[in-house]
Short mmCIF file of C-alpha atoms and ligand atoms in Angstrom, two decimals:
data_model
loop_
_atom_site.label_atom_id
_atom_site.label_comp_id
_atom_site.label_asym_id
_atom_site.label_seq_id
_atom_site.Cartn_x
_atom_site.Cartn_y
_atom_site.Cartn_z
CA MET A 1 -12.63 -2.60 -2.39
CA LYS A 2 -16.00 -0.25 -2.46
CA THR A 3 -17.74 0.69 -5.44
CA ASN A 4 -19.67 3.53 -5.27
CA PRO A 5 -22.36 4.06 -8.51
CA LYS A 6 -23.18 7.58 -8.99
CA GLN A 7 -25.41 9.57 -11.69
CA ARG A 8 -23.56 12.62 -12.57
CA THR A 9 -24.59 15.06 -15.82
CA ILE A 10 -22.01 15.90 -18.35
CA GLY A 11 -22.28 19.43 -17.21
CA SER A 12 -21.00 19.17 -13.66
CA ILE A 13 -18.78 16.42 -14.64
CA TYR A 14 -17.62 19.17 -17.08
CA HIS A 15 -17.38 22.13 -15.05
CA ARG A 16 -16.88 20.78 -11.39
CA MET A 17 -14.65 17.21 -12.22
CA LYS A 18 -13.01 17.60 -14.82
CA ASP A 19 -9.84 19.14 -13.75
CA LYS A 20 -9.63 16.69 -10.88
CA ILE A 21 -9.72 13.67 -13.18
CA ASN A 22 -6.72 11.75 -14.20
CA LEU A 23 -7.66 10.92 -18.13
CA SER A 24 -3.57 9.18 -18.94
CA ASP A 25 -2.81 7.33 -15.95
CA LYS A 26 0.17 5.62 -17.05
CA ARG A 27 -0.84 2.45 -14.99
CA PHE A 28 -3.52 1.87 -17.27
CA GLN A 29 -2.34 1.46 -20.74
CA ARG A 30 -4.73 1.50 -23.19
CA GLY A 31 -4.56 0.39 -26.68
CA SER A 32 -4.81 2.60 -29.97
CA VAL A 33 -6.45 6.07 -29.42
CA TRP A 34 -9.74 6.59 -30.99
CA THR A 35 -10.42 7.60 -34.55
CA ARG A 36 -12.24 10.54 -35.69
CA GLU A 37 -15.03 8.36 -36.36
CA GLN A 38 -15.28 6.74 -33.11
CA GLU A 39 -15.72 10.12 -31.89
CA GLN A 40 -17.97 11.48 -33.63
CA PHE A 41 -20.02 8.12 -33.68
CA LEU A 42 -19.84 8.73 -29.62
CA ILE A 43 -21.70 12.22 -29.40
CA ASP A 44 -24.45 10.72 -31.98
CA THR A 45 -24.96 8.01 -29.06
CA LEU A 46 -25.63 11.38 -26.97
CA ILE A 47 -27.21 13.07 -29.21
CA LYS A 48 -29.87 10.32 -29.87
CA SER A 49 -29.77 9.95 -25.49
CA LEU A 50 -29.00 6.31 -26.07
CA ASP A 51 -26.90 4.26 -23.29
CA ILE A 52 -23.22 5.57 -22.82
CA PRO A 53 -21.58 2.41 -20.72
CA LYS A 54 -20.58 3.12 -16.88
CA LEU A 55 -17.30 4.97 -16.34
CA TYR A 56 -14.92 4.14 -13.68
CA PHE A 57 -13.38 6.22 -11.60
CA TRP A 58 -10.33 5.34 -9.21
CA ASP A 59 -10.44 7.19 -5.86
CA VAL A 60 -6.81 8.59 -5.72
CA LYS A 61 -7.35 11.21 -3.41
CA ASN A 62 -4.32 9.90 -1.14
CA GLU A 63 -1.95 10.40 -4.39
CA GLY A 64 -2.23 14.21 -4.01
CA VAL A 65 -2.49 15.21 -7.51
CA TYR A 66 -5.94 14.13 -8.71
CA ASP A 67 -8.98 13.21 -7.08
CA TYR A 68 -9.91 10.30 -9.55
CA SER A 69 -8.17 8.41 -12.33
CA VAL A 70 -10.16 7.07 -14.90
CA VAL A 71 -9.47 2.98 -14.99
CA ASP A 72 -12.36 2.62 -17.82
CA GLY A 73 -13.95 5.30 -19.96
CA GLN A 74 -11.18 7.20 -20.64
CA GLN A 75 -11.51 7.90 -24.35
CA ARG A 76 -15.22 8.70 -23.98
CA LEU A 77 -14.57 11.44 -21.46
CA THR A 78 -11.78 12.42 -23.39
CA THR A 79 -14.05 12.90 -26.39
CA ILE A 80 -17.00 14.53 -24.32
CA PHE A 81 -14.57 17.23 -23.55
CA ARG A 82 -13.56 17.92 -26.83
CA PHE A 83 -16.93 18.55 -28.03
CA LEU A 84 -17.60 20.51 -25.41
CA ASN A 85 -14.66 22.42 -26.17
CA ASN A 86 -16.16 22.83 -29.97
CA GLU A 87 -12.70 20.60 -31.31
CA LEU A 88 -14.91 18.27 -32.63
CA GLU A 89 -17.48 18.35 -35.47
CA LEU A 90 -20.37 15.86 -35.95
CA ASN A 91 -20.33 13.64 -38.85
CA SER A 92 -22.87 14.17 -41.60
CA GLU A 93 -22.98 10.34 -42.23
CA PHE A 94 -24.50 9.76 -38.31
CA THR A 95 -25.73 13.06 -37.34
CA PRO A 96 -26.45 14.23 -40.85
CA GLU A 97 -29.15 16.63 -39.44
CA PHE A 98 -26.43 18.71 -37.71
CA ALA A 99 -23.41 17.52 -39.87
CA ASN A 100 -19.78 19.35 -39.57
CA LYS A 101 -21.62 21.75 -36.73
CA THR A 102 -19.60 21.99 -33.73
CA TYR A 103 -21.05 21.94 -30.17
CA GLU A 104 -21.50 25.94 -29.56
CA LYS A 105 -23.38 25.72 -33.44
CA LEU A 106 -26.17 23.36 -31.78
CA PRO A 107 -29.89 24.38 -31.12
CA GLU A 108 -29.84 25.70 -27.83
CA ASP A 109 -32.19 23.29 -26.22
CA LEU A 110 -30.36 20.17 -27.89
CA LYS A 111 -27.17 21.83 -26.03
CA ASP A 112 -29.26 21.51 -23.11
CA GLU A 113 -29.90 18.21 -23.35
CA ILE A 114 -26.65 16.96 -23.83
CA TYR A 115 -25.19 19.06 -20.81
CA ASN A 116 -27.98 17.53 -18.43
CA TYR A 117 -27.47 13.56 -20.01
CA GLU A 118 -26.60 11.51 -17.13
CA LEU A 119 -23.60 9.34 -16.98
CA THR A 120 -22.99 6.51 -14.48
CA ILE A 121 -20.13 6.70 -12.42
CA VAL A 122 -18.97 4.02 -10.51
CA ILE A 123 -16.55 5.50 -7.73
CA ILE A 124 -13.81 2.73 -6.18
CA GLU A 125 -12.41 3.45 -3.15
CA ASP A 126 -10.34 1.44 -0.96
CA ALA A 127 -8.67 -0.48 -3.62
CA ASP A 128 -5.02 -0.76 -4.38
CA GLU A 129 -3.22 -0.95 -7.53
CA GLU A 130 -3.25 -4.54 -7.85
CA ALA A 131 -7.02 -4.83 -7.35
CA ILE A 132 -7.52 -1.91 -9.80
CA GLN A 133 -5.22 -3.66 -12.49
CA ASP A 134 -7.40 -6.99 -12.19
CA LEU A 135 -10.88 -4.58 -12.72
CA PHE A 136 -8.92 -3.17 -15.51
CA LEU A 137 -7.98 -5.93 -17.62
CA ARG A 138 -11.81 -7.69 -17.03
CA LEU A 139 -13.43 -4.62 -18.11
CA ASN A 140 -11.08 -4.26 -21.69
CA ASN A 141 -10.52 -8.47 -22.40
CA GLY A 142 -13.43 -9.76 -20.38
CA THR A 143 -10.74 -12.27 -18.88
CA THR A 144 -11.39 -13.73 -15.77
CA LEU A 145 -7.20 -14.59 -15.55
CA LYS A 146 -5.72 -13.16 -12.54
CA SER A 147 -2.13 -12.08 -12.51
CA GLN A 148 -1.13 -14.69 -9.89
CA GLU A 149 -3.18 -17.54 -12.22
CA LYS A 150 -0.89 -15.93 -15.43
CA ARG A 151 2.24 -16.13 -13.31
CA MET A 152 1.48 -19.58 -12.60
CA ASN A 153 2.18 -20.66 -16.16
CA ILE A 154 6.02 -19.31 -16.01
CA GLY A 155 6.61 -22.28 -14.04
CA GLY A 156 9.89 -23.63 -12.38
CA ASN A 157 11.05 -24.31 -8.89
CA LEU A 158 9.80 -21.81 -6.82
CA SER A 159 6.34 -21.62 -8.69
CA LYS A 160 6.18 -25.41 -7.26
CA TYR A 161 7.77 -24.63 -4.04
CA ILE A 162 4.93 -21.79 -3.42
CA VAL A 163 2.19 -24.11 -4.62
CA ASN A 164 3.05 -26.46 -1.95
CA MET A 165 3.55 -23.79 0.75
CA THR A 166 -0.15 -23.17 0.56
CA ASN A 167 -0.83 -26.05 2.60
CA HIS A 168 0.96 -24.40 5.47
CA ASN A 169 -1.33 -24.14 8.72
CA ILE A 170 -0.96 -20.39 8.56
CA PHE A 171 -3.43 -20.15 5.98
CA SER A 172 -6.28 -21.99 8.20
CA LYS A 173 -6.06 -18.89 10.30
CA VAL A 174 -6.98 -16.29 8.12
CA THR A 175 -10.34 -15.48 7.23
CA PHE A 176 -9.71 -14.30 3.49
CA LYS A 177 -10.60 -16.97 0.84
CA ASN A 178 -7.82 -18.49 -1.77
CA LYS A 179 -9.75 -17.33 -4.63
CA HIS A 180 -7.26 -16.24 -8.09
CA ARG A 181 -4.44 -18.19 -6.03
CA ASP A 182 -3.96 -15.36 -3.58
CA TYR A 183 -2.27 -17.68 -0.82
CA GLU A 184 0.56 -17.95 -3.50
CA GLN A 185 0.74 -14.11 -4.34
CA ILE A 186 1.14 -13.31 -0.68
CA LEU A 187 3.44 -16.39 -0.16
CA ALA A 188 5.58 -14.99 -3.50
CA GLN A 189 4.95 -11.62 -1.57
CA CYS A 190 7.03 -12.73 1.33
CA ILE A 191 9.63 -14.71 -0.33
CA LYS A 192 10.37 -11.70 -2.33
CA LEU A 193 10.73 -9.90 0.74
CA GLU A 194 13.26 -12.87 2.06
CA LEU A 195 15.58 -12.64 -1.12
CA GLU A 196 16.02 -9.19 -1.09
CA GLY A 197 16.67 -8.96 2.80
CA LYS A 198 14.69 -5.77 3.37
CA THR A 199 11.48 -3.76 2.55
CA THR A 200 10.86 -3.80 -1.52
CA ASN A 201 8.25 -3.53 -4.10
CA THR A 202 5.97 -6.36 -4.41
CA GLN A 203 3.83 -5.46 -7.30
CA GLY A 204 3.01 -7.71 -9.85
CA LYS A 205 5.71 -7.03 -12.28
CA TYR A 206 8.37 -7.45 -9.87
CA LEU A 207 6.93 -11.15 -8.53
CA ASP A 208 6.66 -11.86 -12.51
CA LEU A 209 10.66 -11.06 -12.56
CA MET A 210 11.12 -13.13 -9.41
CA TYR A 211 9.27 -16.23 -10.64
CA LYS A 212 11.83 -16.05 -14.00
CA GLU A 213 14.67 -15.17 -12.25
CA GLU A 214 14.20 -17.86 -9.54
CA LYS A 215 13.42 -21.18 -11.86
CA ASP A 216 16.16 -22.97 -10.39
CA PHE A 217 15.30 -21.83 -6.61
CA ASP A 218 17.02 -24.28 -4.05
CA VAL A 219 14.11 -25.63 -1.79
CA ASN A 220 16.69 -26.40 0.69
CA GLY A 221 18.39 -23.69 0.69
CA THR A 222 18.93 -20.93 3.35
CA VAL A 223 15.95 -18.44 1.71
CA ALA A 224 13.51 -21.69 1.89
CA LYS A 225 14.71 -22.70 5.42
CA LYS A 226 14.56 -18.88 6.79
CA PHE A 227 11.00 -18.98 4.90
CA LYS A 228 9.49 -21.54 6.63
CA LYS A 229 11.18 -20.96 9.98
CA VAL A 230 9.56 -17.59 10.00
CA LEU A 231 5.92 -19.28 8.58
CA ASP A 232 6.12 -21.91 11.34
CA TYR A 233 7.04 -19.53 13.53
CA MET A 234 3.43 -17.11 13.09
CA GLY A 235 1.48 -20.17 12.85
CA GLU A 236 2.52 -20.83 16.29
CA ILE A 237 1.53 -17.03 17.58
CA PHE A 238 -1.75 -18.29 16.43
CA SER A 239 -1.88 -22.24 17.58
CA GLU A 240 -4.68 -21.46 20.00
CA GLU A 241 -7.27 -19.36 17.54
CA ASN A 242 -9.41 -20.82 15.27
CA LYS A 243 -9.53 -17.88 12.66
CA VAL A 244 -7.79 -14.74 12.96
CA PRO A 245 -9.88 -12.03 11.15
CA GLU A 246 -6.61 -9.14 11.80
CA LEU A 247 -4.77 -11.55 9.65
CA LYS A 248 -5.35 -9.51 6.53
CA ARG A 249 -3.26 -9.95 3.40
CA PHE A 250 -1.50 -6.99 4.05
CA ASN A 251 -1.18 -7.62 8.05
CA LEU A 252 0.21 -11.62 6.93
CA ILE A 253 3.25 -9.69 4.69
CA SER A 254 4.08 -6.94 7.66
CA LEU A 255 3.93 -9.82 10.15
CA TYR A 256 6.26 -11.96 7.92
CA LEU A 257 8.74 -8.97 7.76
CA MET A 258 8.95 -8.19 11.21
CA LEU A 259 9.74 -11.75 12.02
CA SER A 260 11.85 -12.38 9.21
CA GLN A 261 14.04 -9.40 10.92
CA MET A 262 13.79 -10.06 14.45
CA ILE A 263 13.73 -13.97 14.59
CA ASP A 264 17.82 -14.42 14.50
CA LYS A 265 18.66 -11.32 16.45
CA PHE A 266 16.05 -11.30 19.12
CA VAL A 267 15.39 -13.25 22.11
CA ILE A 268 11.71 -14.12 20.72
CA LYS A 269 11.67 -17.80 21.12
CA ASP A 270 9.10 -17.96 23.75
CA LYS A 271 7.67 -14.53 23.29
CA LYS A 272 5.10 -15.93 20.78
CA ASP A 273 2.35 -14.29 23.05
CA LEU A 274 3.75 -11.00 22.41
CA PHE A 275 3.28 -10.67 18.78
CA LYS A 276 -0.03 -12.20 19.37
CA LYS A 277 -1.25 -9.24 21.67
CA PHE A 278 0.79 -7.03 19.79
CA LEU A 279 -1.35 -7.55 16.54
CA ILE A 280 -4.64 -7.70 17.88
CA GLY A 281 -3.77 -4.83 20.01
CA PHE A 282 -2.86 -2.48 17.19
CA TRP A 283 -5.58 -3.44 14.95
CA ASN A 284 -8.23 -2.86 17.34
CA ASP A 285 -6.57 0.84 18.37
CA LEU A 286 -6.48 1.56 14.61
CA THR A 287 -9.85 0.56 14.00
CA ASN A 288 -11.28 2.60 17.30
CA TYR A 289 -9.19 5.52 16.18
CA ARG A 290 -10.41 5.24 12.59
CA ASP A 291 -14.52 4.54 13.73
CA GLN A 292 -14.09 8.28 15.28
CA GLU A 293 -16.56 10.85 14.23
CA LYS A 294 -14.22 13.97 14.56
CA ILE A 295 -10.41 13.69 15.74
CA SER A 296 -9.45 17.06 17.38
CA ASP A 297 -6.03 18.09 16.10
CA ASP A 298 -4.33 17.00 19.54
CA LYS A 299 -6.05 13.60 19.69
CA ARG A 300 -4.60 12.93 15.71
CA ASN A 301 -1.91 10.03 15.90
CA LEU A 302 0.17 11.23 13.08
CA ASP A 303 1.15 7.55 12.95
CA PHE A 304 -2.32 5.90 12.82
CA ASP A 305 -3.31 8.38 9.90
CA ASP A 306 -0.02 7.43 8.04
CA PHE A 307 -0.88 4.09 8.40
CA ILE A 308 -4.92 4.19 7.52
CA GLN A 309 -2.83 5.84 4.00
CA PHE A 310 -0.95 3.27 3.66
CA ILE A 311 -3.36 0.39 3.44
CA SER A 312 -5.91 2.34 1.54
CA SER A 313 -4.21 1.74 -1.45
CA ARG A 314 -1.20 0.22 -3.57
CA THR A 315 -0.30 -1.78 -0.25
CA ASP A 316 1.61 -3.87 -2.64
CA SER A 317 4.24 -0.72 -3.35
CA LEU A 318 7.40 -0.05 -1.49
CA GLU A 319 6.55 3.17 0.52
CA SER A 320 3.43 1.52 2.03
CA ILE A 321 5.56 -1.69 2.90
CA ASP A 322 7.86 -0.07 4.04
CA GLY A 323 5.58 2.53 5.87
CA ARG A 324 3.84 0.01 7.49
CA HIS A 325 6.73 -1.91 8.40
CA LYS A 326 8.05 0.87 10.81
CA ILE A 327 5.34 1.97 12.48
CA LEU A 328 4.76 -1.57 13.42
CA LEU A 329 8.25 -1.79 14.55
CA LYS A 330 8.46 1.26 16.68
CA TYR A 331 4.66 -0.05 18.12
CA PHE A 332 6.24 -3.55 19.07
CA MET A 333 9.28 -2.24 20.24
CA LEU A 334 8.15 0.49 22.33
CA LYS A 335 5.24 -1.86 23.97
CA ASN A 336 8.20 -4.50 24.17
CA PRO A 337 11.01 -2.02 25.72
CA ASN A 338 13.02 -4.80 27.05
CA LEU A 339 13.08 -7.29 24.23
CA GLU A 340 16.73 -8.63 24.65
CA ILE A 341 19.17 -9.33 21.42
CA PHE A 342 21.12 -12.59 21.36
CA ASP A 343 23.76 -12.40 24.18
CA ASN A 344 23.41 -8.56 24.94
CA ASN A 345 25.71 -7.84 21.96
CA ARG A 346 26.84 -4.39 22.36
CA ASN A 347 25.71 -3.27 18.74
CA PHE A 348 22.17 -2.36 18.66
CA THR A 349 20.54 -3.81 15.67
CA GLU A 350 19.10 -1.49 12.79
CA GLU A 351 15.02 -2.06 14.27
CA GLN A 352 16.25 -0.86 17.20
CA ARG A 353 18.29 1.89 16.08
CA LEU A 354 15.43 3.04 14.00
CA VAL A 355 12.88 2.80 16.69
CA ILE A 356 15.23 4.48 18.97
CA TYR A 357 15.53 7.32 16.44
CA ARG A 358 12.15 7.98 15.91
CA ARG A 359 11.11 7.61 20.07
CA ASP A 360 13.37 10.30 20.82
CA LYS A 361 12.58 12.39 18.05
CA GLU A 362 15.84 12.73 16.97
CA ILE A 363 16.83 14.63 19.90
CA CYS A 364 20.64 13.77 21.29
CA TRP A 365 20.02 12.62 24.75
CA HIS A 366 23.04 14.29 25.80
CA CYS A 367 22.80 18.22 24.32
CA GLY A 368 19.46 18.38 23.38
CA LYS A 369 20.60 19.05 19.86
CA HIS A 370 18.64 17.63 16.69
CA VAL A 371 20.45 14.65 15.25
CA ASP A 372 20.98 13.92 11.55
CA TRP A 373 20.43 9.94 10.82
CA VAL A 374 24.10 10.01 9.50
CA ASP A 375 25.41 11.03 13.09
CA PHE A 376 22.92 9.01 14.94
CA GLU A 377 24.50 6.79 17.56
CA ALA A 378 22.21 4.58 19.54
CA ASP A 379 23.82 5.05 23.40
CA HIS A 380 23.61 2.36 26.28
CA ARG A 381 21.75 4.81 28.76
CA PRO A 382 20.74 5.00 31.15
CA LYS A 383 22.78 2.42 32.53
CA PRO A 384 25.76 2.04 30.48
CA TYR A 385 27.05 -1.21 28.36
CA SER A 386 30.06 -1.10 30.90
CA LYS A 387 27.94 -1.15 34.14
CA GLY A 388 26.02 -4.11 32.69
CA GLY A 389 23.12 -1.88 30.79
CA LYS A 390 21.62 -4.26 28.22
CA THR A 391 21.05 -3.27 24.73
CA THR A 392 17.24 -2.77 24.21
CA VAL A 393 15.56 0.06 23.08
CA GLY A 394 14.13 0.59 26.60
CA ASN A 395 17.85 1.07 27.55
CA GLY A 396 18.71 2.89 24.38
CA THR A 397 18.94 6.64 23.73
CA CYS A 398 19.33 8.88 20.63
CA ALA A 399 22.96 10.65 20.78
CA HIS A 400 25.10 12.45 18.73
CA GLN A 401 28.33 10.34 17.41
CA SER A 402 30.24 13.30 19.08
CA CYS A 403 28.55 13.52 22.23
CA ASN A 404 28.37 9.72 22.59
CA LEU A 405 31.96 10.04 22.59
CA LYS A 406 31.98 12.48 24.97
CA ALA A 407 30.16 10.47 27.45
CA SER A 408 32.33 7.80 27.26
CA ASN A 409 33.62 6.48 30.84
CA LYS A 410 31.40 8.76 32.73
CA GLU A 411 28.49 6.68 34.31
CA GLU A 412 26.54 8.74 35.95
CA LEU A 413 24.86 11.29 33.73
CA LEU A 414 21.64 12.71 33.60
CA PRO A 415 19.85 13.79 30.18
CA GLY A 416 20.53 17.04 28.86
CA TRP A 417 23.79 17.27 30.68
CA LEU A 418 25.47 18.91 27.58
CA LYS A 419 23.29 21.67 27.30
ZN1 ZN B 1 24.84 15.55 20.81
#
């Protein structure tokens, strides 16, 4: 999270920023709306050139609609805008010299002074929703309790189990600290993914719900066993490393998800080095890409662009987790195309199917036309399964179900033979 305080005059905020600011972001629920007196008192503060507390703006340009969402200062800004719109008159008690006057009825020099009054705006960048929620809570209630700390009060088996698992050696490899029970929060997010068996929302409210629902969590059950198996594998990946700075919060969760989906399907027992190389390599490539001064259109990597977007905010949302997962999986499988599934089963896994579909740009190997996901089949080519072809991403191609059928029993085919 980066915070960047700026001085901005009321005039420039009103004219240049007003329409780009979200003043009623539902993610930050306020208490009661200000009374007219509270509004008039603020304007009196302004007229007397007294200090108005800092305003906090969250940079949400990547969400598309607004540039900023007001985390703190919503009522103050709304009041100032209302006053400049002549929708609010001054109070005869607070400001008797201008009793009942609206903005336009004030003397010109005072109007200028109000226009030139400088507010301090703190722009927050690179923060996810969880961090912003926490900031909002602190600014409003002065509380230092973070969500995970409150979550612990729910109690139950799951809560105890998660506290226990923070002793796992994977956390000796990370470079971030366990302040505010961050490790427990990460573990809770991984368990949530494990319980769902697929990508899912892992934001605070969903974790709260899980803690309540899993009070009787079976610490020796299948979910717990699988969870520990994946964590152990992660620990072994980095067994020779002292610290792994690439294991950031969200990377840890992404790696968990990848391994959780692959560990029972792919032959990866002795392939721990592949994951280490991959994670460090991917992060290195992404950082180099991001650090470039200017990227020409033909050098753009849309996956990297998306990935950067996904990690810039709301990393716990379904959209971010799912988006990152698909990109990571795609790169991992493309880098390791010969990764085999257990017993060379004829059926491609969902993970392989997705990677093959995206890699082949949704174009049929046989006919060269576009394939809808519902018509898509992963086909064993160039070497058919019947000829001993492996069920790997490297020997899988995107095909229409119908084209695949036409190709059955035909062995030596070239791409596009049905064009
Ligand atoms: Zn086709």
